[in-house]
Amino acid sequence: MIEKMAKVEILGLKDIALDAIDVIHDLGTLHIEDLTERIGSMDNKRVSRMEMDPKFVEHEGTLNNLRAKVGDMIRELQPNVDDMSAENVATEYKGIWSENVEVMISRIESMLRDVERDTRDTVERKSDLLVELSRLEKYAPIMGKVQPLADRVAKMTDMASIALIIERKYKAILNYLNEEISKITEGECEIISSDVDDESTAALIVFNRRFLKQVHEFLAVQDVNQVRLPSDLSKKPIDEAVGEVRARIAQIPSEIDEIDSKLVGVTDKYSVKLIAARNAIHDRLEAMDVVPKFGQTDQVFIISGWLPEPEVEPMDKALTGKFGNKVIMTVVDIREEEDSEGTPVALHNSSFTRYFEILYMLSKYPRYGTVDPTIVFAFFFPILFGLMVGDIGYGILILVAGWIVHRKYINKPFVSMIGFVLTVGGAWTIFFGIIYLEFFGDWIYRWLGLLNADGELDKYLLGTKNSIFKYPVDRIEGFTFMLAVCLIIGWIHMGVGLVIGIINGRREHNFKHALEKGGIFAILTGAMMIIAKFGMAWWPTWAAGVGGLLALAGIVMAAKGAGFGGAIEGVVGMGNLFSYARLIAIGLASVIMANVANKLAIEQAKSGIIGVFVGVIVFILLQTLNIVIGVFSPSIHALRLHLVESFGKFFEPAKVRYEPFKKTGGEE
Amino acid sequence: MIAFSAAIAIGLSALATGLAQSRIGAAMAGAIAERPELVGSAIILVAIPETMVILGFVVAFLITALKTVTK
């Protein structure tokens, strides 16, 4: 359900404004309203936007710098936030937080100095090693290519060599270099080249040592990269240097590991403090950012906002308790508001239904004053899901997997919600699996000998092939029956949506809206009564006639409520009803695929031990594929049936979600 | 003839769904690149044309059931 909200205005003496903001921030229940627009449209120019004290502007800059520093340290130390105890972070947070910004800044700076002292050398050493490794890894392939050429040059004592690395697309420059260096060396020069990889080419210029200086000078003004080894390697013969480079490449990772193990200790010591500092800085900056949303006169500050009705009293008590009559909170009755669209929406659902609020990850919240459909979603979504998948084996797997995901990711709300929804969906899958008597397809039919030679269901545990109601309900054999069941479910599901639409119309005193929704419901009901005549021979003709009249009356009502568009909407609603045929169609596709997997596996298993092995693999692969499709597709379609067919009949999205101004309390 | 009718029922509706989904999918991929929060709406919008193939499947199945009845 949608939480009832109260609009409040808080007025107080300006000199205690920041303290009052701190109290509101601590309580964390007020959704702040930005007064900028209202102040702009006021005739009374004595009220202006609140401005921050210049001293605090300076603090804002310091806090932003500290945030960057703390962020850098968190990135360097990479603490495992998921495993961190929220309680420990909250305790550290309390130690850092102070209403006096200067005190808080000095605490954070002192902590950062400690972290820097303990980590500077190790972090710098690690950074140097990473740079060295990356440089040597670049050298290694180049030197590998140049080495055989250099070995030959080394035997010629009067010759010198210079290695170059050139982008392959500019390889043609080697011809130019050859011409120019030949001129410098009076023809005593040769360039040997070899491609290193797809992008670069290594070249070795061999020339008479007499021209070493001139060649270096020439190359210095050319746009080419000479391979410059680290100073300790540059004077060594190239084969020796290659060996050393390779040895260093092998050695550096173990040095980095050693540093990392040292850093683990430092990380353990400071990670909680760093995260708490990050949260405290975030909260403090947020409290500063919010100031321009408030109003002020020469003497008074004005804060306007929304909070859930049960939170009004605690807020009033906290403000009065701390500031007495220097701060006054006034509740503005929301019924006096002409526009409820601007009211922020907060949901308040039971612990079970709350998990189904995952729906609002895909959609906006319902508008304030309308009905919250979460409970409808919580009831129907798992049923529609289970109806489509409907298999005991699949249901058990989905239920167990869903529960594991739900428990394992309890700190990640989105994933945890998915897990819970799947768990409930899995339970309904088992329920419908029992109705269809399906276990990984037709295994139970096979074990109980209910199938004939063609693999069709021939015997029933209750009733016969010609009975209307029989058990098990085979989705293939009883397709028409299940189609009728799905249409009835659709009628109920859409009916619930339309009834909510009528309630919304009544709440907003919009009679025409309610009339339109009632008309569409009458059209759907009438259509169902007519369709029943085609499906069931015993359905009385007079009932079909009544259905026809009801549908006509519905069209008139819908037209009266919303004009021509309403009548069209009513007729389209019948199309929406047939959309529920997907419940059986998707389920049927799933069961046929499961049966095919079983048949293939059994056929394979008939040809000896290897056949059994292949059969088991075929069974596992196809059934796994079917389960994956069986979870994904029914979820999407059950969701669509809600958002388009049912909620489309009444749902009005909210403009604003309730987002209270609160401290993260070390849990960010 | 019955089998042929069933094939047309599902074949044409599958083709239509494919065409619609390809265009919606491409448009939504572009939209998500700009506004990632639209991914939920995208999934729903891409699923909307599936109604056609699902109804085609139902009709095809009913046609094949007709075969059983006419036997």
XYZ file of C-alpha atoms in Angstrom:
739
model
C 0.000 0.000 0.000
C 0.993 3.612 -0.479
C 2.165 5.288 2.697
C 0.086 8.275 3.739
C 2.249 11.364 3.525
C 2.109 14.638 5.374
C 3.463 17.878 4.057
C 5.336 19.926 6.643
C 6.929 23.323 6.814
C 9.680 23.980 9.336
C 10.498 27.549 10.338
C 13.204 28.604 12.756
C 15.731 31.235 13.674
C 18.453 31.508 11.072
C 21.374 31.228 13.480
C 20.392 27.665 14.357
C 19.569 26.637 10.769
C 22.572 24.333 10.371
C 21.884 22.602 13.680
C 18.260 22.085 12.638
C 19.417 20.641 9.303
C 21.649 18.229 11.245
C 18.686 17.050 13.343
C 16.561 16.522 10.213
C 19.495 14.755 8.535
C 19.921 12.492 11.575
C 16.244 11.518 11.605
C 16.389 10.821 7.868
C 12.665 10.913 7.206
C 12.040 14.225 5.459
C 11.767 14.340 1.675
C 12.997 17.848 0.965
C 11.003 20.063 -1.353
C 13.074 22.449 -3.454
C 11.628 25.882 -2.718
C 13.487 27.639 -5.544
C 10.498 27.710 -7.887
C 8.044 28.794 -5.199
C 10.357 31.568 -4.023
C 10.817 32.768 -7.612
C 7.069 33.096 -8.097
C 6.486 34.887 -4.770
C 5.525 38.549 -4.688
C 7.089 38.843 -1.259
C 10.730 39.484 -2.097
C 11.812 39.307 1.522
C 11.989 35.524 1.128
C 15.036 34.295 -0.789
C 16.909 31.054 -1.347
C 19.089 30.058 1.557
C 22.793 30.587 0.983
C 25.636 28.768 2.582
C 27.958 30.573 4.944
C 31.220 31.466 3.024
C 33.167 29.573 5.708
C 31.274 26.444 4.740
C 31.996 26.981 1.047
C 35.669 26.674 1.971
C 34.931 23.487 3.921
C 33.094 22.127 0.908
C 36.275 22.433 -1.168
C 38.341 20.701 1.548
C 35.785 17.921 1.872
C 35.762 17.394 -1.896
C 39.569 17.072 -1.847
C 39.369 14.622 1.036
C 36.728 12.624 -0.812
C 39.086 12.329 -3.800
C 41.973 11.247 -1.538
C 39.879 8.683 0.324
C 38.571 7.405 -3.023
C 42.161 6.997 -4.309
C 43.151 5.067 -1.194
C 40.115 2.813 -1.425
C 41.025 2.103 -5.048
C 44.640 1.341 -4.084
C 43.836 -0.886 -1.122
C 40.693 -2.410 -2.666
C 38.964 -3.417 0.577
C 36.277 -6.085 0.337
C 33.224 -3.972 1.092
C 30.800 -6.917 0.794
C 32.397 -8.782 3.701
C 32.714 -5.684 5.859
C 30.636 -5.588 9.015
C 28.064 -2.780 8.785
C 28.251 -2.432 12.564
C 32.011 -1.796 12.501
C 31.616 0.768 9.742
C 28.827 2.475 11.711
C 31.036 2.627 14.833
C 33.920 4.170 12.889
C 31.448 6.540 11.249
C 30.313 7.803 14.648
C 33.952 8.334 15.595
C 34.582 10.455 12.501
C 31.295 12.367 12.357
C 31.015 15.668 14.149
C 28.501 18.468 13.888
C 31.529 20.748 13.774
C 32.835 20.409 10.200
C 36.337 21.525 11.133
C 36.630 18.795 13.767
C 35.399 16.207 11.286
C 37.885 17.370 8.648
C 40.772 17.207 11.121
C 39.800 13.642 12.150
C 39.730 12.493 8.528
C 43.036 14.231 7.741
C 44.691 12.600 10.717
C 43.439 9.175 9.660
C 44.643 9.761 6.091
C 48.103 10.708 7.376
C 48.275 7.374 9.217
C 47.219 5.466 6.113
C 49.730 7.344 3.972
C 52.532 6.703 6.461
C 51.829 2.966 6.456
C 51.252 2.555 2.750
C 53.313 5.161 0.911
C 56.481 3.088 0.382
C 54.752 -0.155 -0.466
C 52.222 1.454 -2.807
C 54.949 3.444 -4.583
C 57.121 0.330 -4.927
C 54.179 -1.603 -6.364
C 53.419 1.181 -8.803
C 57.093 1.269 -9.933
C 57.114 -2.483 -10.411
C 53.941 -2.357 -12.480
C 55.452 0.346 -14.706
C 58.693 -1.666 -15.055
C 56.785 -4.828 -15.904
C 54.725 -3.100 -18.523
C 57.880 -1.556 -20.080
C 59.801 -4.837 -20.088
C 56.861 -6.697 -21.554
C 57.024 -4.247 -24.444
C 60.783 -4.800 -24.858
C 60.733 -8.572 -24.747
C 59.150 -9.348 -28.147
C 61.119 -6.542 -29.826
C 64.414 -7.748 -28.432
C 63.520 -11.310 -29.330
C 63.234 -10.249 -32.972
C 66.366 -8.118 -32.934
C 68.562 -10.556 -30.996
C 69.533 -12.929 -33.879
C 70.462 -9.925 -36.037
C 72.404 -8.256 -33.249
C 74.304 -11.471 -32.542
C 75.738 -11.367 -36.050
C 76.639 -7.671 -35.744
C 78.371 -8.256 -32.403
C 80.994 -10.421 -34.170
C 81.924 -7.444 -36.386
C 83.881 -5.274 -33.963
C 84.050 -2.182 -36.188
C 80.290 -2.111 -36.731
C 77.624 -0.472 -34.506
C 73.903 -1.092 -34.388
C 70.765 0.776 -33.309
C 67.383 -0.896 -32.819
C 64.176 0.891 -33.831
C 60.494 0.136 -33.347
C 58.143 1.434 -36.042
C 54.408 1.185 -36.558
C 53.779 -1.289 -39.357
C 51.679 1.124 -41.370
C 54.692 3.500 -41.557
C 57.127 0.736 -42.528
C 57.953 2.574 -45.766
C 59.989 5.070 -43.731
C 62.731 2.431 -43.519
C 63.573 3.062 -47.206
C 63.976 6.756 -46.481
C 66.145 6.034 -43.409
C 68.274 3.632 -45.456
C 68.889 6.280 -48.122
C 69.723 9.023 -45.628
C 71.943 6.906 -43.361
C 73.737 5.520 -46.420
C 74.585 9.102 -47.346
C 75.872 9.794 -43.802
C 77.899 6.576 -43.621
C 79.133 6.735 -47.233
C 77.264 3.566 -48.062
C 78.519 1.537 -45.091
C 75.062 0.825 -43.711
C 72.310 -1.770 -43.820
C 68.837 -1.950 -42.289
C 67.378 -5.330 -41.342
C 63.736 -5.464 -40.252
C 61.263 -7.987 -38.943
C 57.571 -7.688 -37.924
C 57.026 -8.007 -34.163
C 53.229 -8.210 -34.163
C 50.253 -6.928 -36.148
C 51.049 -3.340 -35.298
C 54.820 -2.950 -35.038
C 58.017 -3.734 -36.870
C 61.472 -3.945 -35.314
C 64.467 -2.746 -37.343
C 68.202 -2.905 -36.744
C 70.415 -0.337 -38.397
C 73.962 -1.645 -38.822
C 76.658 0.828 -39.792
C 80.341 1.622 -39.396
C 81.111 2.623 -35.829
C 82.977 5.742 -37.129
C 79.618 7.352 -37.936
C 77.940 6.547 -34.599
C 77.620 10.177 -33.499
C 76.260 11.433 -36.859
C 73.699 8.630 -37.078
C 72.492 9.299 -33.544
C 72.165 12.998 -34.361
C 70.213 12.213 -37.513
C 67.847 9.810 -35.750
C 67.314 12.271 -32.937
C 65.527 14.662 -35.311
C 63.478 11.918 -36.990
C 60.112 10.821 -35.687
C 61.157 7.235 -34.945
C 61.318 5.319 -31.662
C 64.676 3.943 -30.719
C 64.497 0.925 -28.464
C 66.019 2.297 -25.292
C 66.677 -0.253 -22.638
C 66.646 0.600 -18.939
C 69.988 2.214 -18.092
C 71.308 -0.900 -16.291
C 70.764 -3.005 -19.410
C 71.673 -0.575 -22.158
C 75.409 -1.159 -21.929
C 75.148 -4.928 -21.974
C 75.321 -7.098 -25.092
C 71.846 -7.587 -26.462
C 71.705 -11.370 -25.825
C 72.635 -10.805 -22.201
C 70.078 -7.979 -21.953
C 67.349 -10.215 -23.438
C 68.085 -12.849 -20.801
C 67.897 -10.299 -18.036
C 64.659 -8.797 -19.335
C 63.039 -12.233 -19.403
C 64.309 -13.002 -15.905
C 62.880 -9.698 -14.604
C 59.519 -10.363 -16.290
C 59.389 -13.685 -14.467
C 60.513 -12.168 -11.160
C 58.363 -9.010 -10.921
C 54.963 -10.738 -10.386
C 56.296 -12.526 -7.292
C 57.602 -9.189 -5.946
C 54.156 -7.653 -6.567
C 52.518 -10.593 -4.762
C 54.842 -10.018 -1.810
C 53.851 -6.337 -1.669
C 50.169 -7.277 -1.989
C 50.444 -9.605 0.996
C 51.988 -6.731 2.998
C 49.172 -4.453 1.848
C 46.548 -6.955 3.034
C 47.537 -6.176 6.617
C 47.294 -2.434 6.000
C 43.978 -2.912 4.189
C 42.573 -4.863 7.146
C 43.687 -2.106 9.487
C 42.237 0.845 7.575
C 39.500 -0.409 5.237
C 36.630 0.108 7.684
C 37.941 3.573 8.588
C 38.252 4.545 4.935
C 34.729 3.399 4.058
C 33.343 5.169 7.140
C 35.232 8.344 6.159
C 33.885 8.119 2.620
C 30.332 7.813 3.968
C 30.768 10.642 6.441
C 32.159 12.973 3.761
C 29.300 11.998 1.455
C 26.732 12.776 4.145
C 28.344 16.061 5.098
C 28.505 17.232 1.475
C 24.899 16.166 0.936
C 23.861 18.242 3.929
C 25.667 21.222 2.386
C 24.214 20.654 -1.090
C 20.678 20.697 0.227
C 20.935 24.196 1.724
C 20.023 26.121 -1.491
C 16.720 24.207 -1.592
C 15.603 26.019 1.557
C 14.225 29.505 1.926
C 15.196 32.359 4.241
C 14.251 35.829 5.357
C 16.487 38.162 7.336
C 15.757 36.297 10.553
C 14.155 32.964 9.693
C 14.930 29.818 7.697
C 12.157 27.856 5.944
C 12.322 24.142 5.152
C 9.495 22.452 3.311
C 9.085 18.751 2.663
C 7.144 15.540 2.936
C 7.317 12.717 5.408
C 5.241 9.607 6.170
C 2.451 10.480 8.582
C 3.756 8.259 11.435
C 7.068 10.147 11.249
C 5.503 13.567 11.914
C 5.455 13.173 15.679
C 9.065 11.972 16.092
C 10.231 14.855 13.881
C 8.220 17.384 15.899
C 9.518 15.962 19.199
C 13.131 15.979 18.017
C 12.979 19.605 16.850
C 11.056 20.868 19.871
C 13.245 18.850 22.228
C 16.444 20.364 20.889
C 15.403 23.902 19.974
C 12.224 24.586 22.000
C 10.147 27.317 20.426
C 13.010 28.547 18.255
C 11.889 26.075 15.592
C 8.257 25.455 14.622
C 6.988 22.609 12.481
C 3.593 23.018 10.805
C 1.740 20.140 9.168
C 0.038 21.173 5.941
C -2.908 18.850 5.401
C -2.332 17.138 2.085
C -6.038 17.187 1.270
C -5.687 20.902 0.855
C -3.226 20.331 -1.947
C -4.793 20.762 -5.376
C -2.089 18.728 -7.049
C -1.291 15.331 -5.556
C 1.035 14.551 -8.467
C 3.926 16.284 -6.750
C 3.514 14.224 -3.585
C 6.410 11.794 -3.205
C 5.328 8.175 -3.018
C 6.561 5.699 -0.413
C 5.371 2.116 -0.306
C 4.640 0.237 2.869
C 4.100 -3.457 2.242
C 4.278 -6.634 4.296
C 7.600 -8.463 4.533
C 6.340 -10.978 1.922
C 4.901 -8.475 -0.552
C 7.905 -6.164 -0.238
C 10.032 -8.511 -2.358
C 7.606 -8.049 -5.218
C 8.329 -4.332 -5.283
C 10.985 -5.457 -7.773
C 8.227 -4.578 -10.228
C 9.096 -0.919 -9.682
C 12.608 -1.474 -10.972
C 10.887 -1.633 -14.360
C 8.130 0.852 -13.769
C 7.514 4.022 -11.802
C 5.711 3.948 -8.466
C 1.917 4.319 -8.589
C 0.705 7.894 -8.257
C -0.110 9.145 -4.788
C -3.776 8.636 -3.973
C -4.195 5.581 -6.232
C -4.080 1.893 -5.252
C -0.674 0.219 -4.941
C -0.875 -2.914 -7.118
C 2.139 -4.670 -5.528
C -0.144 -7.152 -3.784
C -1.854 -7.977 -7.094
C 1.560 -8.570 -8.613
C 2.684 -10.655 -5.627
C -0.407 -12.835 -5.933
C -0.716 -13.256 -9.695
C 2.888 -13.177 -10.950
C 3.990 -16.453 -9.306
C 0.696 -18.101 -10.284
C 1.026 -17.129 -13.949
C 4.692 -18.174 -13.868
C 3.858 -21.527 -12.283
C 0.959 -22.101 -14.668
C 3.305 -21.683 -17.644
C 6.264 -23.737 -16.364
C 4.165 -26.305 -14.425
C 6.630 -29.138 -13.773
C 7.489 -30.724 -10.408
C 11.149 -31.262 -11.310
C 11.639 -27.782 -12.754
C 9.744 -26.306 -9.813
C 12.038 -27.948 -7.258
C 15.133 -26.691 -9.093
C 13.728 -23.153 -9.476
C 12.627 -23.058 -5.827
C 15.997 -24.235 -4.500
C 18.018 -22.000 -6.842
C 15.778 -19.020 -6.042
C 16.130 -19.546 -2.293
C 19.918 -19.910 -2.516
C 20.179 -16.695 -4.569
C 17.831 -14.935 -2.139
C 19.872 -15.920 0.931
C 23.324 -15.558 -0.634
C 22.695 -12.050 -1.943
C 20.645 -10.769 0.949
C 22.745 -7.569 0.923
C 22.021 -6.938 -2.741
C 18.322 -6.046 -2.763
C 17.709 -6.441 -6.490
C 19.266 -9.916 -6.741
C 17.737 -10.986 -3.436
C 14.286 -9.908 -4.648
C 14.711 -11.892 -7.877
C 15.672 -14.923 -5.780
C 12.603 -14.584 -3.576
C 10.210 -14.099 -6.506
C 11.717 -17.190 -8.171
C 11.277 -19.154 -4.941
C 7.562 -18.357 -4.784
C 7.285 -18.953 -8.545
C 9.028 -22.312 -8.032
C 6.470 -23.287 -5.362
C 3.602 -22.530 -7.757
C 5.474 -24.395 -10.508
C 5.468 -27.475 -8.252
C 1.753 -26.959 -7.518
C 0.840 -26.806 -11.216
C 3.343 -29.600 -11.901
C 1.255 -31.791 -9.566
C -1.914 -30.805 -11.459
C -0.272 -31.644 -14.802
C 1.611 -34.572 -13.185
C 4.766 -33.567 -14.991
C 8.271 -34.328 -13.742
C 10.924 -33.233 -16.231
C 8.260 -33.739 -18.893
C 6.384 -37.016 -19.138
C 8.476 -39.206 -16.778
C 5.624 -39.836 -14.329
C 3.305 -40.788 -17.216
C 5.960 -43.242 -18.333
C 6.531 -44.696 -14.850
C 2.790 -45.122 -14.254
C 2.250 -46.560 -17.759
C -0.302 -43.894 -18.716
C 1.031 -43.479 -22.278
C 0.021 -45.531 -25.312
C 2.390 -46.837 -27.998
C 2.367 -43.432 -29.787
C 3.483 -41.705 -26.606
C 0.078 -40.056 -26.060
C -1.698 -39.975 -22.709
C -4.201 -42.782 -22.834
C -5.079 -43.580 -19.225
C -6.035 -41.214 -16.420
C -5.768 -41.594 -12.674
C -9.178 -39.939 -12.295
C -11.831 -39.847 -15.023
C -11.519 -40.980 -18.615
C -10.389 -39.433 -21.870
C -13.909 -38.108 -22.503
C -14.456 -36.614 -19.033
C -14.400 -32.814 -18.768
C -12.580 -32.943 -15.461
C -9.889 -35.608 -15.290
C -6.561 -36.152 -13.627
C -3.807 -35.616 -14.635
C -4.544 -32.528 -16.723
C -2.446 -33.130 -19.808
C -1.603 -29.826 -21.446
C -1.202 -31.396 -24.908
C -4.357 -33.532 -24.822
C -6.377 -31.008 -22.838
C -5.264 -27.948 -24.792
C -8.779 -26.575 -25.354
C -9.686 -27.058 -21.698
C -6.513 -25.270 -20.595
C -7.138 -22.498 -23.119
C -10.509 -21.911 -21.442
C -8.839 -21.938 -18.003
C -6.306 -19.355 -19.201
C -9.055 -17.082 -20.555
C -10.867 -17.298 -17.201
C -7.632 -16.434 -15.389
C -7.187 -13.546 -17.815
C -10.719 -12.333 -17.122
C -10.057 -12.437 -13.365
C -6.655 -10.771 -13.735
C -7.924 -7.981 -15.972
C -11.048 -7.743 -13.832
C -8.917 -7.038 -10.753
C -7.163 -4.287 -12.710
C -10.465 -2.778 -13.783
C -11.899 -2.941 -10.249
C -8.808 -1.082 -9.025
C -9.460 1.430 -11.826
C -13.017 1.886 -10.488
C -11.665 2.361 -6.934
C -9.126 4.931 -8.201
C -11.938 6.779 -10.007
C -14.035 6.775 -6.825
C -11.122 7.997 -4.681
C -10.526 10.883 -7.029
C -14.263 11.582 -7.355
C -13.913 10.935 -11.070
C -17.219 9.223 -11.856
C -16.571 9.094 -15.607
C -13.299 7.271 -15.072
C -15.043 4.706 -12.876
C -17.852 4.366 -15.423
C -15.364 3.694 -18.239
C -13.583 0.970 -16.238
C -16.929 -0.566 -15.216
C -18.004 -0.539 -18.880
C -14.848 -2.347 -20.000
C -15.348 -4.930 -17.270
C -18.933 -5.460 -18.456
C -17.699 -5.907 -22.047
C -15.149 -8.514 -20.931
C -17.698 -10.355 -18.793
C -20.251 -10.330 -21.619
C -17.631 -11.589 -24.079
C -16.725 -14.438 -21.722
C -20.396 -15.438 -21.442
C -20.683 -15.573 -25.227
C -17.370 -17.465 -25.677
C -18.559 -20.033 -23.102
C -21.349 -21.022 -25.474
C -18.776 -22.018 -28.113
C -16.698 -24.033 -25.679
C -19.378 -25.751 -23.611
C -22.435 -27.245 -25.262
C -24.386 -27.240 -21.969
C -23.972 -23.473 -21.512
C -27.521 -22.042 -21.715
C -28.311 -19.894 -24.737
C -30.035 -17.325 -22.550
C -26.746 -16.848 -20.666
C -24.966 -16.116 -23.939
C -27.774 -13.674 -24.764
C -27.358 -11.938 -21.408
C -23.631 -11.790 -22.145
C -24.345 -10.044 -25.456
C -26.580 -7.472 -23.740
C -23.994 -6.962 -21.010
C -21.291 -6.351 -23.612
C -23.497 -3.805 -25.392
C -24.288 -2.077 -22.093
C -20.554 -2.083 -21.371
C -19.793 -0.366 -24.685
C -22.376 2.316 -23.879
C -20.934 2.785 -20.357
C -17.359 2.985 -21.649
C -18.412 5.484 -24.322
C -20.254 7.543 -21.712
C -17.209 7.484 -19.439
C -14.443 8.258 -21.919
C -16.177 9.020 -25.238
C -15.391 7.149 -28.431
C -11.937 6.243 -27.094
C -13.562 4.448 -24.147
C -15.667 2.268 -26.471
C -12.581 1.438 -28.541
C -10.665 0.654 -25.336
C -13.414 -1.782 -24.349
C -13.223 -3.656 -27.641
C -9.402 -3.697 -27.467
C -9.809 -5.155 -23.966
C -11.251 -8.286 -25.575
C -8.035 -8.599 -27.578
C -6.127 -8.286 -24.297
C -8.191 -11.178 -22.953
C -7.021 -13.457 -25.770
C -3.473 -12.413 -24.956
C -3.757 -14.743 -21.946
C -3.673 -17.644 -24.428
C 0.096 -17.245 -24.092
C -0.162 -18.917 -20.692
C -0.983 -22.254 -22.296
C 0.997 -21.659 -25.511
C 4.299 -21.049 -23.708
C 3.643 -23.900 -21.291
C 2.868 -26.212 -24.173
C 6.077 -25.311 -25.988
C 7.988 -26.049 -22.773
C 6.355 -29.439 -22.132
C 6.776 -30.549 -25.749
C 10.463 -29.677 -25.594
C 10.840 -31.606 -22.329
C 9.102 -34.625 -23.863
C 11.337 -34.460 -26.931
C 14.401 -34.403 -24.643
C 13.089 -37.502 -22.851
C 12.312 -39.316 -26.086
C 15.745 -38.581 -27.549
C 17.464 -39.693 -24.338
C 15.452 -42.948 -24.214
C 16.146 -43.693 -27.886
C 19.884 -43.173 -27.306
C 19.853 -45.336 -24.179
C 18.570 -48.324 -26.169
C 21.963 -48.755 -27.893
C 24.158 -50.070 -25.058
C 26.288 -48.502 -22.346
C 27.667 -45.707 -24.559
C 24.079 -45.028 -25.637
C 23.033 -44.660 -21.995
C 25.902 -42.234 -21.451
C 24.980 -40.207 -24.561
C 21.303 -40.362 -23.541
C 22.067 -38.931 -20.105
C 24.097 -36.098 -21.666
C 21.321 -35.353 -24.189
C 18.764 -35.384 -21.349
C 20.812 -33.037 -19.135
C 21.650 -30.602 -21.959
C 18.145 -30.332 -23.385
C 16.423 -30.186 -20.008
C 18.871 -27.515 -18.807
C 18.184 -25.479 -21.933
C 14.463 -25.925 -21.376
C 14.713 -24.826 -17.736
C 16.654 -21.693 -18.717
C 14.087 -20.843 -21.398
C 11.388 -21.975 -18.980
C 12.473 -19.399 -16.408
C 13.231 -16.503 -18.735
C 10.284 -16.607 -21.126
C 7.465 -17.113 -18.565
C 8.958 -14.335 -16.408
C 8.890 -11.876 -19.301
C 5.381 -12.880 -20.353
C 3.943 -12.884 -16.832
C 5.464 -9.432 -16.398
C 4.007 -8.260 -19.674
C 0.551 -9.571 -18.771
C 0.739 -7.429 -15.649
C 2.176 -4.251 -17.106
C 0.184 -4.235 -20.348
C -3.013 -6.244 -19.905
C -3.877 -5.708 -16.239
C -2.055 -2.626 -14.911
C -2.617 -0.871 -18.232
C -6.256 -0.603 -17.176
C -5.660 1.507 -14.087
C -2.013 2.256 -13.397
C -1.007 5.900 -13.183
C 2.709 6.481 -12.585
C 4.003 8.741 -9.838
C 6.214 11.676 -10.679
C 8.286 11.599 -7.515
C 9.535 8.757 -5.310
C 9.968 9.379 -1.620
C 13.705 9.888 -1.145
C 14.346 11.097 2.391
C 17.238 13.345 3.258
C 19.226 10.948 5.399
C 22.682 9.878 6.409
C 24.012 6.669 4.948
C 25.028 5.818 8.514
C 28.017 3.852 7.333
C 25.912 1.562 5.171
C 26.441 3.189 1.805
C -4.458 -29.183 -46.158
C -4.996 -28.993 -42.391
C -1.278 -29.289 -41.730
C -0.603 -26.667 -44.407
C -3.122 -24.298 -42.785
C -1.512 -24.802 -39.386
C 1.899 -24.129 -40.884
C 0.650 -20.889 -42.461
C -0.959 -19.838 -39.169
C 2.226 -20.136 -37.195
C 4.677 -19.363 -40.021
C 3.237 -16.011 -41.060
C 2.658 -14.876 -37.493
C 6.234 -15.851 -36.592
C 7.505 -13.879 -39.576
C 5.465 -10.836 -38.541
C 6.682 -11.120 -34.965
C 10.269 -11.395 -36.131
C 9.947 -8.282 -38.307
C 8.318 -6.288 -35.511
C 10.832 -7.455 -32.902
C 13.793 -6.679 -35.137
C 12.668 -3.063 -35.477
C 11.668 -2.626 -31.854
C 14.869 -4.358 -30.725
C 17.068 -2.107 -32.847
C 15.255 1.023 -31.666
C 15.423 -0.059 -28.035
C 19.134 -0.941 -28.300
C 19.722 2.655 -29.391
C 17.492 3.992 -26.635
C 19.231 1.897 -23.952
C 22.627 3.149 -25.126
C 21.396 6.671 -24.359
C 19.290 5.866 -21.291
C 20.199 2.532 -19.618
C 17.254 2.843 -17.206
C 14.938 1.983 -20.128
C 16.067 -1.657 -20.126
C 12.917 -2.798 -18.283
C 10.604 -1.070 -20.727
C 12.702 -2.479 -23.580
C 12.142 -6.067 -22.450
C 8.395 -5.488 -22.280
C 8.242 -3.668 -25.613
C 10.230 -6.396 -27.363
C 7.864 -9.006 -25.864
C 4.715 -7.220 -27.102
C 4.755 -8.504 -30.724
C 5.148 -12.050 -29.413
C 1.383 -11.994 -28.962
C 1.111 -12.544 -32.712
C 3.166 -15.724 -32.831
C 1.573 -17.004 -29.631
C -1.901 -16.539 -31.052
C -0.629 -18.075 -34.300
C 0.596 -21.054 -32.312
C -2.763 -21.381 -30.563
C -4.618 -21.212 -33.870
C -2.238 -23.763 -35.417
C -2.781 -26.074 -32.479
C -6.536 -25.682 -32.710
C -6.360 -26.463 -36.447
C -4.426 -29.661 -35.769
C -6.960 -30.502 -33.043
C -9.637 -30.054 -35.729
C -7.841 -32.795 -37.658
C -8.320 -35.138 -34.704
C -12.000 -34.195 -34.460
C -12.646 -34.716 -38.206
C -11.062 -38.173 -37.988
